[in-house]
Coordinates of C-alpha atoms in Angstrom, one line a residue:
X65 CA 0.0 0.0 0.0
X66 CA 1.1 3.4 -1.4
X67 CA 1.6 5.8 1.8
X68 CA -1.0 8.8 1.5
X69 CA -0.1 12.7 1.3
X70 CA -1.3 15.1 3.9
X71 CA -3.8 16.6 1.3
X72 CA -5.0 13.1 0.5
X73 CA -5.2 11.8 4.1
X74 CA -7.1 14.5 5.0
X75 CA -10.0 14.2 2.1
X76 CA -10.0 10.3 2.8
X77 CA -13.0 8.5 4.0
X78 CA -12.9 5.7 6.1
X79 CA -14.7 2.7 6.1
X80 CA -17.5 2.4 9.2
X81 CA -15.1 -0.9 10.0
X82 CA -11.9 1.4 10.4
X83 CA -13.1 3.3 12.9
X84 CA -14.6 0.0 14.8
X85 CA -11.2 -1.1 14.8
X86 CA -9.5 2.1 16.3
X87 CA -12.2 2.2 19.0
X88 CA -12.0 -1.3 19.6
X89 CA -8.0 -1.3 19.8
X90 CA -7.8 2.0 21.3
X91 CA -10.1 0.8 24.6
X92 CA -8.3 -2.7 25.2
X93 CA -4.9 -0.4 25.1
X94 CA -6.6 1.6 27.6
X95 CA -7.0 -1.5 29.5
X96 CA -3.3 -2.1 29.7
X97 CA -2.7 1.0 30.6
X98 CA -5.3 1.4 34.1
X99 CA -3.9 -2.4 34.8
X100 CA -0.4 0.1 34.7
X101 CA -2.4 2.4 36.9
X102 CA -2.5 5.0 34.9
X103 CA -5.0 7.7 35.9
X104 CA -7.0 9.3 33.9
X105 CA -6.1 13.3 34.2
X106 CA -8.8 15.8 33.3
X107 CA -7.1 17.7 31.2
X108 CA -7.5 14.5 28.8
X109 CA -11.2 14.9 29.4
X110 CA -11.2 18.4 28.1
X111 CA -8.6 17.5 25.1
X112 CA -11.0 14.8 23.9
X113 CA -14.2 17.5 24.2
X114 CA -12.3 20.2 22.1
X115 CA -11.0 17.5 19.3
X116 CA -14.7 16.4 19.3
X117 CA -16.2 19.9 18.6
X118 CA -12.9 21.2 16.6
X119 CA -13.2 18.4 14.2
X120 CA -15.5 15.9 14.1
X121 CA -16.5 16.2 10.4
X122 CA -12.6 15.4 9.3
X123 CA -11.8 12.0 9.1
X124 CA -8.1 12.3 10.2
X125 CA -9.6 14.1 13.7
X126 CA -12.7 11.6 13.8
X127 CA -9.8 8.7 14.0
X128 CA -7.7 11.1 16.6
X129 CA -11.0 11.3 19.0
X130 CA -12.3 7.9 18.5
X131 CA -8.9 6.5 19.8
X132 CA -8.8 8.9 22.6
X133 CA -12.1 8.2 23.6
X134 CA -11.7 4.1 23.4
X135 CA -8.4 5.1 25.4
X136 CA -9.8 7.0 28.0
X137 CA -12.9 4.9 28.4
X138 CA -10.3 1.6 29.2
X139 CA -8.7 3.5 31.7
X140 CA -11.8 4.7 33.6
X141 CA -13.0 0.7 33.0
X142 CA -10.2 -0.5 34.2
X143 CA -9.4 1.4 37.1
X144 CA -12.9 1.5 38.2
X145 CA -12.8 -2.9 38.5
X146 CA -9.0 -2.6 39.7
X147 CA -11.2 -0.9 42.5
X148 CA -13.8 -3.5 42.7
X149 CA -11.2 -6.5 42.8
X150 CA -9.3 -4.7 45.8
X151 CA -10.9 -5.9 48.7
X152 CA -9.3 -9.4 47.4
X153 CA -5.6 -8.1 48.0
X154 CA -6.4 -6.2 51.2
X155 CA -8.0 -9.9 52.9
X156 CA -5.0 -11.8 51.0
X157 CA -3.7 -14.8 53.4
X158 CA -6.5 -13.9 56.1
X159 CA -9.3 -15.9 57.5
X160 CA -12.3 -15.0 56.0
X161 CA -16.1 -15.7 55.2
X162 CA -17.6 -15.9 51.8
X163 CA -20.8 -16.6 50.3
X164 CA -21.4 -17.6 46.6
X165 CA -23.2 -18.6 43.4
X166 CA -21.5 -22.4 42.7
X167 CA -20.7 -22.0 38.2
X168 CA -20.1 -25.8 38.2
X169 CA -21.4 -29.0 40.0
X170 CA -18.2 -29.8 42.5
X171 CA -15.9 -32.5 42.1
X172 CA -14.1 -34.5 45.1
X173 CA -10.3 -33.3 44.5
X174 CA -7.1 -33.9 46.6
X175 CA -7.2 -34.9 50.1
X176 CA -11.2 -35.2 49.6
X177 CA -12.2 -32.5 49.4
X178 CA -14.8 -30.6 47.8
X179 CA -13.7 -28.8 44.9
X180 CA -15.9 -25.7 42.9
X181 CA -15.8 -22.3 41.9
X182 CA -18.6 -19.1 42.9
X183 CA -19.2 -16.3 41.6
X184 CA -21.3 -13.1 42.9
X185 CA -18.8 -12.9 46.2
X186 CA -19.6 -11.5 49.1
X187 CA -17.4 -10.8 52.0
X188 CA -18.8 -11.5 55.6
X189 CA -15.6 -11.4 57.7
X190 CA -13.6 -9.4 58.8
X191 CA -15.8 -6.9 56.8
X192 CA -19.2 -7.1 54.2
X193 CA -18.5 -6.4 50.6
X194 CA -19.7 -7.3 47.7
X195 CA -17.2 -8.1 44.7
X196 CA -16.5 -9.5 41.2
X197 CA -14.6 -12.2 39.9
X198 CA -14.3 -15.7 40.8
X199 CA -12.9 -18.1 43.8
X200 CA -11.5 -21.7 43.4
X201 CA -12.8 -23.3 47.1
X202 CA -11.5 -26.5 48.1
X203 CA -13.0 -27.8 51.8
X204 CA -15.3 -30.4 53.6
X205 CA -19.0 -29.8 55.0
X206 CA -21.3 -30.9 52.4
X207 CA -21.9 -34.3 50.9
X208 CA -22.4 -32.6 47.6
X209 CA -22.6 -29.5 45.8
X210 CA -24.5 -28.3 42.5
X211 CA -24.0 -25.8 40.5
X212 CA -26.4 -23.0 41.7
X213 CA -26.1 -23.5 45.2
X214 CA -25.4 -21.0 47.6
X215 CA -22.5 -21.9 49.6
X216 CA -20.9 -20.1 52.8
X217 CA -17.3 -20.8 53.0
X218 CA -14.9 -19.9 55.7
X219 CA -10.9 -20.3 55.3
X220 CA -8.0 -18.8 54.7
X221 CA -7.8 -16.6 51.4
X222 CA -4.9 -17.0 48.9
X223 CA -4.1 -14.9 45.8
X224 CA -3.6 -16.2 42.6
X225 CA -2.8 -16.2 39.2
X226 CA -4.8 -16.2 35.8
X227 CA -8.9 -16.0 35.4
X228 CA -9.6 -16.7 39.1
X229 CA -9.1 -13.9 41.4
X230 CA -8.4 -16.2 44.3
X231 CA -8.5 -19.3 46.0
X232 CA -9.3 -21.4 49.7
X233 CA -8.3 -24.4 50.5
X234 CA -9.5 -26.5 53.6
X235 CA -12.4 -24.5 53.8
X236 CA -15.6 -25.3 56.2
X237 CA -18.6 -25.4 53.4
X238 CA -22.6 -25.0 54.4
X239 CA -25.1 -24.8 52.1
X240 CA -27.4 -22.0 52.8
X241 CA -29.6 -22.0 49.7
X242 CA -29.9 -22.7 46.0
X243 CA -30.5 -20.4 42.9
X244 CA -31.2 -23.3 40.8
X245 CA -32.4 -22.9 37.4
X246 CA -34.6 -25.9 34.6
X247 CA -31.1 -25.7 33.0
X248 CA -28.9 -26.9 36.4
X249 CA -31.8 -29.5 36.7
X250 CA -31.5 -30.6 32.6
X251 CA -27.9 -30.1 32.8
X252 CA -27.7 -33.1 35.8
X253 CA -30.2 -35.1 33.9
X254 CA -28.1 -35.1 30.7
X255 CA -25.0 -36.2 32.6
X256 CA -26.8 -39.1 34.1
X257 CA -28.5 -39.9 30.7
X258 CA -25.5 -40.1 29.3
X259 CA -23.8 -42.1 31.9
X260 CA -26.5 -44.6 31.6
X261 CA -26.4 -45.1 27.9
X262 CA -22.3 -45.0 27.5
X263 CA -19.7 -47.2 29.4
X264 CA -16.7 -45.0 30.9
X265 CA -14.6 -43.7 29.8
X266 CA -16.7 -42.7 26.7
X267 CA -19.8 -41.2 28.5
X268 CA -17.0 -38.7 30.5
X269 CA -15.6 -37.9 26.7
X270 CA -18.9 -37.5 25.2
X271 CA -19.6 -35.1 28.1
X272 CA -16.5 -33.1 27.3
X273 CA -17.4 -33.1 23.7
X274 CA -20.8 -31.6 24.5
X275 CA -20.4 -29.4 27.8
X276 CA -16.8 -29.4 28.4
X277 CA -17.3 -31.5 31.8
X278 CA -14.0 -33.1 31.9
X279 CA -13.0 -33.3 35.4
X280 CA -14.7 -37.2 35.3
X281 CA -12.1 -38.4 32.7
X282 CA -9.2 -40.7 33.6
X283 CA -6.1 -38.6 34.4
X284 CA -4.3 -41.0 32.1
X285 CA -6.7 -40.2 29.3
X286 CA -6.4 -36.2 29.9
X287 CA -2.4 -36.2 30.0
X288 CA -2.8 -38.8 26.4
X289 CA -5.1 -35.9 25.3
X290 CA -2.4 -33.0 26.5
X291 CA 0.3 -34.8 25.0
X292 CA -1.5 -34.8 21.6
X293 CA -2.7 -31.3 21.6
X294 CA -6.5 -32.0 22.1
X295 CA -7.6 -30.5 25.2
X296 CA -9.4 -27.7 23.4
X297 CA -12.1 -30.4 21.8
X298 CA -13.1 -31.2 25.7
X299 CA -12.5 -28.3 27.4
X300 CA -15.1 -25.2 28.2
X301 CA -13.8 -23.4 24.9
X302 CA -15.2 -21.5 21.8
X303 CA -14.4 -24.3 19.7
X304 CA -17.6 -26.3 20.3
X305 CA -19.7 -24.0 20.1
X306 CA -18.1 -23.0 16.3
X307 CA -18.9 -26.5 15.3
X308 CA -22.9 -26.1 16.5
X309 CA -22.7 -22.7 14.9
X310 CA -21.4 -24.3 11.7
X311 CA -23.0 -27.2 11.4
X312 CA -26.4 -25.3 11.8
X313 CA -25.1 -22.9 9.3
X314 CA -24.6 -25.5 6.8
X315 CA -28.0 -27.4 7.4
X316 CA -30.1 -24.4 6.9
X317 CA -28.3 -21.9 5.2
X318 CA -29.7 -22.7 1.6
X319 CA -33.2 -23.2 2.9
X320 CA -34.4 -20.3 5.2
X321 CA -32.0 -17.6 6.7
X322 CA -34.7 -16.9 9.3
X323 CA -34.6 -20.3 10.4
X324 CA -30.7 -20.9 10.9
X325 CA -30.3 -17.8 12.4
X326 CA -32.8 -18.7 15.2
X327 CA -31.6 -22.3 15.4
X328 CA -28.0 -20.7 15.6
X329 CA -29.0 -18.5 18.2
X330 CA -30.8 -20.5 20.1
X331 CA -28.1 -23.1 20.4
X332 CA -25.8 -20.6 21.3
X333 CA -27.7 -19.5 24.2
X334 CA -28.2 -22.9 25.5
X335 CA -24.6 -23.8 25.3
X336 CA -23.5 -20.1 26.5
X337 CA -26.4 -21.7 30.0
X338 CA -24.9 -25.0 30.4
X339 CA -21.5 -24.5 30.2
X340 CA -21.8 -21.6 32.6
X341 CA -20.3 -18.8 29.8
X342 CA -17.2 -19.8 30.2
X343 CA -15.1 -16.6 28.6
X344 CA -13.8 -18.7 25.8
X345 CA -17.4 -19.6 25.0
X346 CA -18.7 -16.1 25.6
X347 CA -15.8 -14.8 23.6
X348 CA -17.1 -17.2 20.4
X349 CA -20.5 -16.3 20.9
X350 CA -20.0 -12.9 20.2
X351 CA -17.8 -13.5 17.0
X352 CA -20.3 -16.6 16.0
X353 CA -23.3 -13.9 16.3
X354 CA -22.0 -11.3 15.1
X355 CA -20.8 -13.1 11.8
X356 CA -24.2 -14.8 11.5
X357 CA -25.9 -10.9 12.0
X358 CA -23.6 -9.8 9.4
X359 CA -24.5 -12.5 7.1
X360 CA -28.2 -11.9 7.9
X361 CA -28.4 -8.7 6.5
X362 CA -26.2 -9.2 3.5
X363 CA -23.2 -7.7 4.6
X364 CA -19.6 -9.2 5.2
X365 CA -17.5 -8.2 8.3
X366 CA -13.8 -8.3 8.3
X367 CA -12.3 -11.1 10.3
X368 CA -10.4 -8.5 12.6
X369 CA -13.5 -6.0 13.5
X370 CA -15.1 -9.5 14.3
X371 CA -12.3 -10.7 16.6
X372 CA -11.6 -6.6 18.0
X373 CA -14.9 -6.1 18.4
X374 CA -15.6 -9.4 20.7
X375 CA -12.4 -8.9 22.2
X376 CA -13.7 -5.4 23.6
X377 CA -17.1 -6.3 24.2
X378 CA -16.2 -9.3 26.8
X379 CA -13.2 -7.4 28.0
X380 CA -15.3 -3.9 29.0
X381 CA -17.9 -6.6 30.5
X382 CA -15.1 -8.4 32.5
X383 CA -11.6 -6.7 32.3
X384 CA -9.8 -9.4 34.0
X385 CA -10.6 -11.7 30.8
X386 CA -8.0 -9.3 28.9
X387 CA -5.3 -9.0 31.9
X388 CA -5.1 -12.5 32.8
X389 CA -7.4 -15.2 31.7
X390 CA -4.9 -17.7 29.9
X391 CA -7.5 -19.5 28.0
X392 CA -9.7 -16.5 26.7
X393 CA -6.2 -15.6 25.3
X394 CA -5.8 -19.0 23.8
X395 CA -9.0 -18.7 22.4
X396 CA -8.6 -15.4 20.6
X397 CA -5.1 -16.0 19.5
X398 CA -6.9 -19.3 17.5
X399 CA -9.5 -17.7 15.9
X400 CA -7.5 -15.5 14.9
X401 CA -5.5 -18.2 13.0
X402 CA -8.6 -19.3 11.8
X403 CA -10.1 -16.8 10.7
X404 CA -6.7 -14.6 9.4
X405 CA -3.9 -16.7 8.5
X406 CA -5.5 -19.6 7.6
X407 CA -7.5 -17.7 4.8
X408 CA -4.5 -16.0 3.4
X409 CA -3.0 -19.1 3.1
X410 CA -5.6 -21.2 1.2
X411 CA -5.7 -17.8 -1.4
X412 CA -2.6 -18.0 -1.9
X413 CA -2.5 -22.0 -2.4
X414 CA -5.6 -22.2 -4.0
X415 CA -6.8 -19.1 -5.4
X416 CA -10.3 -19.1 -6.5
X417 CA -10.7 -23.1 -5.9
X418 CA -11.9 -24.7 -2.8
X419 CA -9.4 -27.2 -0.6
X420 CA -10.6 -30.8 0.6
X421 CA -12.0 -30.5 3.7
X422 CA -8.7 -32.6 5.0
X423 CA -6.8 -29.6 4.0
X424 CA -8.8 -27.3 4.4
X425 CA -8.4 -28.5 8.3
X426 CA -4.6 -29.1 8.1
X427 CA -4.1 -25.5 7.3
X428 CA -7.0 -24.3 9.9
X429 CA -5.0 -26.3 12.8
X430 CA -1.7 -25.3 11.6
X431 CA -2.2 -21.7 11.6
X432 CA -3.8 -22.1 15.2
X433 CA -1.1 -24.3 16.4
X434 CA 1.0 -21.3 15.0
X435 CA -1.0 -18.3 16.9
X436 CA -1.3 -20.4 20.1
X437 CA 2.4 -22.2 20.3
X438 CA 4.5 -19.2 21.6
X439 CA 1.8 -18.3 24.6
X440 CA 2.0 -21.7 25.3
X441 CA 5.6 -22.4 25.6
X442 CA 5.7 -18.9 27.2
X443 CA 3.0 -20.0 30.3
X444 CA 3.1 -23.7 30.3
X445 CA 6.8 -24.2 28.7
X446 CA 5.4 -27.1 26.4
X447 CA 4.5 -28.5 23.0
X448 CA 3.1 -31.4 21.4
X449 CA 5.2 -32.0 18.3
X450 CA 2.1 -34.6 16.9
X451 CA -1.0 -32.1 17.3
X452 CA -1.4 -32.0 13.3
X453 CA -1.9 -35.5 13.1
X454 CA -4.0 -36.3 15.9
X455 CA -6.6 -33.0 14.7
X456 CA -6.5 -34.8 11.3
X457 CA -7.3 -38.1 13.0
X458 CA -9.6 -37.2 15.7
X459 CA -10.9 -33.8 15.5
X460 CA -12.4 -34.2 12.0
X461 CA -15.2 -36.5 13.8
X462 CA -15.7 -34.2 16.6
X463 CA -18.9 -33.1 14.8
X464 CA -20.3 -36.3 14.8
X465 CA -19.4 -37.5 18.0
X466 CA -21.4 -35.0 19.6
X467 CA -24.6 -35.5 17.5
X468 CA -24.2 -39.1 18.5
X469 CA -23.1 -38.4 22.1
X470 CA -26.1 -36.0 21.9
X471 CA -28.8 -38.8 21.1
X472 CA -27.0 -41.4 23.4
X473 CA -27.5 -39.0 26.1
X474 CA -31.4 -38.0 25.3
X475 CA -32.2 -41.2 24.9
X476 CA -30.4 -42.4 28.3
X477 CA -32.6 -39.9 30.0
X478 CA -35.9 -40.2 28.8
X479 CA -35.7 -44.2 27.5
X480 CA -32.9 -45.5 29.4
X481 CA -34.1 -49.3 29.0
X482 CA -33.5 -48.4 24.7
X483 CA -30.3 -46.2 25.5
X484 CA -27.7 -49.8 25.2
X485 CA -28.7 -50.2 22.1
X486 CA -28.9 -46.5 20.2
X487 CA -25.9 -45.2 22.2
X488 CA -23.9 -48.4 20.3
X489 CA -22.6 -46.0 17.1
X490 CA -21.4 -43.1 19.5
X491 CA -19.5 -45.6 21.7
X492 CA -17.5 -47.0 18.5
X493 CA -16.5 -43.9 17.4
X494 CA -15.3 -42.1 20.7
X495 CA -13.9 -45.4 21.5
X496 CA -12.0 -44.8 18.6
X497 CA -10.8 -41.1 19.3
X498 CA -10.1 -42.4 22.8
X499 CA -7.7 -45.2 21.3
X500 CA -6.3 -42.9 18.6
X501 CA -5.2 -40.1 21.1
X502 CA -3.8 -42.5 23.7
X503 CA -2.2 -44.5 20.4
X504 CA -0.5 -41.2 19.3
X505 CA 0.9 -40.0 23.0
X506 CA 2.7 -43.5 23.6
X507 CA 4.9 -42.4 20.4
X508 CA 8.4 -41.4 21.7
X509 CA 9.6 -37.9 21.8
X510 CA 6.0 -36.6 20.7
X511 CA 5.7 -34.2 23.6
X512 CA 8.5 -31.8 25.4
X513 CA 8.3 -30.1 28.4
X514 CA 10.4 -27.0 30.1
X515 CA 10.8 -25.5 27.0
X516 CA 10.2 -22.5 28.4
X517 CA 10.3 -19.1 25.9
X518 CA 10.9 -15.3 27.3
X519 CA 8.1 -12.6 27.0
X520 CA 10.9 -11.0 23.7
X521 CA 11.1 -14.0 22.8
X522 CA 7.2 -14.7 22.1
X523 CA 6.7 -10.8 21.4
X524 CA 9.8 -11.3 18.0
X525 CA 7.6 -14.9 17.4
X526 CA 4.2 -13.0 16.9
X527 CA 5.8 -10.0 15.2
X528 CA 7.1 -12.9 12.6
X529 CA 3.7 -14.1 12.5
X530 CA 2.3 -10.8 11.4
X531 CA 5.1 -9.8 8.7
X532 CA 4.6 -13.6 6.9
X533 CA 0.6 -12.6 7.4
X534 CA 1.5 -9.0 5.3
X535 CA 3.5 -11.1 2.3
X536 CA 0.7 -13.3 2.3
X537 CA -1.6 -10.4 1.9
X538 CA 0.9 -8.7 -0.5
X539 CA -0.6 -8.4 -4.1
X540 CA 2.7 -9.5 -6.1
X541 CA 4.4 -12.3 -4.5
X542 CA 7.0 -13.6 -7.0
X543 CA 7.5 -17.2 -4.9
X544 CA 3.4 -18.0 -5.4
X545 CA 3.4 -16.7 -8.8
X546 CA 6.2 -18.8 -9.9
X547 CA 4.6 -21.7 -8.2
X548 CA 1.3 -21.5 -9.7
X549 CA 3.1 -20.6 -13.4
X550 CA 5.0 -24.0 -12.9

């Protein structure tokens, strides 16, 4: 691209999308900065006004106030929920009580103990506040806990690191109510269904498959799966929900738009319910429905204002999501393979056909693998050297082993005398994913750990990323030319 003159720059006219991108980048900057604890002055305040009056039919001066706006309204979002989560930091390490909405049924962990998350927190001791955010608790007290219960739990409080905002262990649980909804009470019934109708440990897959519940799989089957690279087709993660998205997309899509758009919305809001919008899944809901909105009306929506714009939106709802939830990062780092890279490559390959749907995948997981690896190695210090193969092997079926995990488990719950013999297809293939993956991780040398990368280090591995994404993009590119003359 030709760099524009003053004279031209000023008569240019952006696109609506350009100036959904500057917002949208401007605000999640303004992010980083309050987590700096930058303060917004209010001088700034009155420099945004007089831009705003001074030049708000110029395009050059709309672009100048729409990215001090975004910045300035991520600082006063982010300071203003630095300010919520504090009470967290100032009880660090003390004995406290807590009450909370359980997100997930809990699971016995280590030393037997109870083990959930809650949400909506309230402090009791040593003083009564209400705040955001999440806490892992681990304690005894209760038999059993659902998801939707109201728990009191008193222990000692412990920072930590990532999406939670902090953690007890040994805690003394009580029950002291339940905010159950029909979905907790389907949601139970559907794990039971499906634990009638499929032997173990295919009725915990087919769980993760369908609402990421994998903390009922084999530890030796979740390491295989780790090993491999496929934790992200049974985890809580946008990439479920993509598949119902799609799969509805492609049903429908020739028949009535009406139709797929409320099938694909509806579907969406009952995985966003039983998963407990997970931010992964929240995160993918907003890019799947904004696509399908886009495609609605006629219009098509660049792949960045798509992953910008859902990046903002579930960051300005829950800023702690941008600062330090590993696997929302994970998640926006692979659509953005998707949905970027892997698009500029198949042009370039392919041109104006179509790939298989083999390669078509190959180059999908490849560029995710590509977007994902250097977080990764920088968090975790790991990589699976065989995650290629095993998506090309096992995650093409994904699709179809939830449609039949799916029917095994509606069956098992409302006919569980017929569920043996329907559930008998989705058993032979996730028995065969199961095998595959654990197949694949006995192979030697297929998985390293401690191969840890520095923060310049994976800053100069994405900054690769995006100059080979620019020659992709690049008009004239002698190497592709000569390979499609030859």
């Amino acid at each position: 691209m030709q760099w524009m003159s003053w004279s031209r720059l000023r008569t240019w006219q952006a696109r609506r999308s350009d100036r959904v991108l500057v917002l949208c980048a401007s605000f999640l900057a303004g992010l980083i900065l309050a987590r700096l604890h930058w303060v917004l002055p209010s001088w700034f305040v009155v420099l945004l006004g007089l831009l705003a009056i001074a030049g708000v039919k110029k395009p050059v001066f709309q672009f100048v106030v729409l990215g001090l706006f975004g910045l300035s309204l991520g600082i006063w979002r982010g300071a203003a929920y630095l300010q919520a989560l504090q009470p967290y930091q100032e009880f660090a390490r003390q004995k406290v009580t807590i009450t909370g909405k359980v997100s997930l049924d809990a699971v016995y962990g280590k030393h037997g103990q109870l083990s959930f998350e809650i949400k909506k927190v309230q402090f009791h001791a040593p003083r009564a506040v209400e705040v955001p955010g999440t806490v892992r608790v681990s304690g005894f007290g209760e038999l059993a806990i659902y998801r939707g219960d109201i728990v009191q739990a008193t222990g000692k409080l412990y920072p930590t690191r990532g999406g939670k905002q902090a953690a007890m262990g040994y805690a003394q649980l009580e029950r002291i109510g339940n905010e159950q909804t029909w979905i907790d009470g389907f949601r139970r019934s559907f794990v039971a269904g499906i634990q009638t109708a499929l032997p173990e440990p295919a009725a915990s897959f087919g769980l993760g498959l369908l609402i990421g519940q994998r903390n009922t799989l084999p530890a030796a089957i979740s390491h295989a799966f780790l090993m491999v690279g496929l934790m992200h087709i049974i985890a809580v993660s946008g990439y479920n929900l993509t598949i119902l998205v799609s799969a509805a997309r492609r049903l429908l899509e020739k028949r009535s738009k009406l139709l797929m758009i409320t099938l694909a919305g509806g579907l969406m809001t009952f995985f966003l319910l039983i998963t407990g919008a997970a931010p992964s899944v929240v995160r993918a809901a907003v890019v799947s429905g904004l696509g399908l909105a886009a495609w609605y009306y006629g219009r098509r929506v660049r792949p960045m204002v798509l992953i910008l714009l859902a990046a903002a939106l579930t960051s300005y709802a829950t800023p702690v999501y941008f600062w330090s939830d590993i696997a929302w990062w994970l998640s926006v780092l692979a659509f953005f393979g998707i949905l970027v890279i892997a698009p500029a490559v198949m042009g370039r390959l392919y041109r104006d056909k179509k790939p298989s749907v083999l390669m078509a995948m190959a180059i999908e997981t490849l560029s995710a693998e590509l977007m994902t690896m250097p977080l990764i190695m920088y968090i975790f210090g790991q990589v699976s050297l065989i995650a290629l193969l095993a998506n090309l092997l096992v995650a093409l079926f994904v699709p179809y082993a939830m449609l039949l995990s799916f029917i095994a488990g509606a069956v098992g719950m409302l006919a569980p005398l017929l569920s043996g013999w329907v559930a008998w297809p989705a058993q032979i293939l996730l028995t065969y994913m199961l095998d595959t993956a654990v197949v694949l991780s006995r192979l030697p040398n297929v998985f390293h750990t401690n191969i840890y990368i520095s923060a310049l280090d994976m800053a100069l591995c994405y900054a690769l990323v995006i100059w080979l994404l620019f020659l992709l993009k690049r008009r004239k590119m002698v190497w592709f030319s000569a390979v499609h003359k030859g």
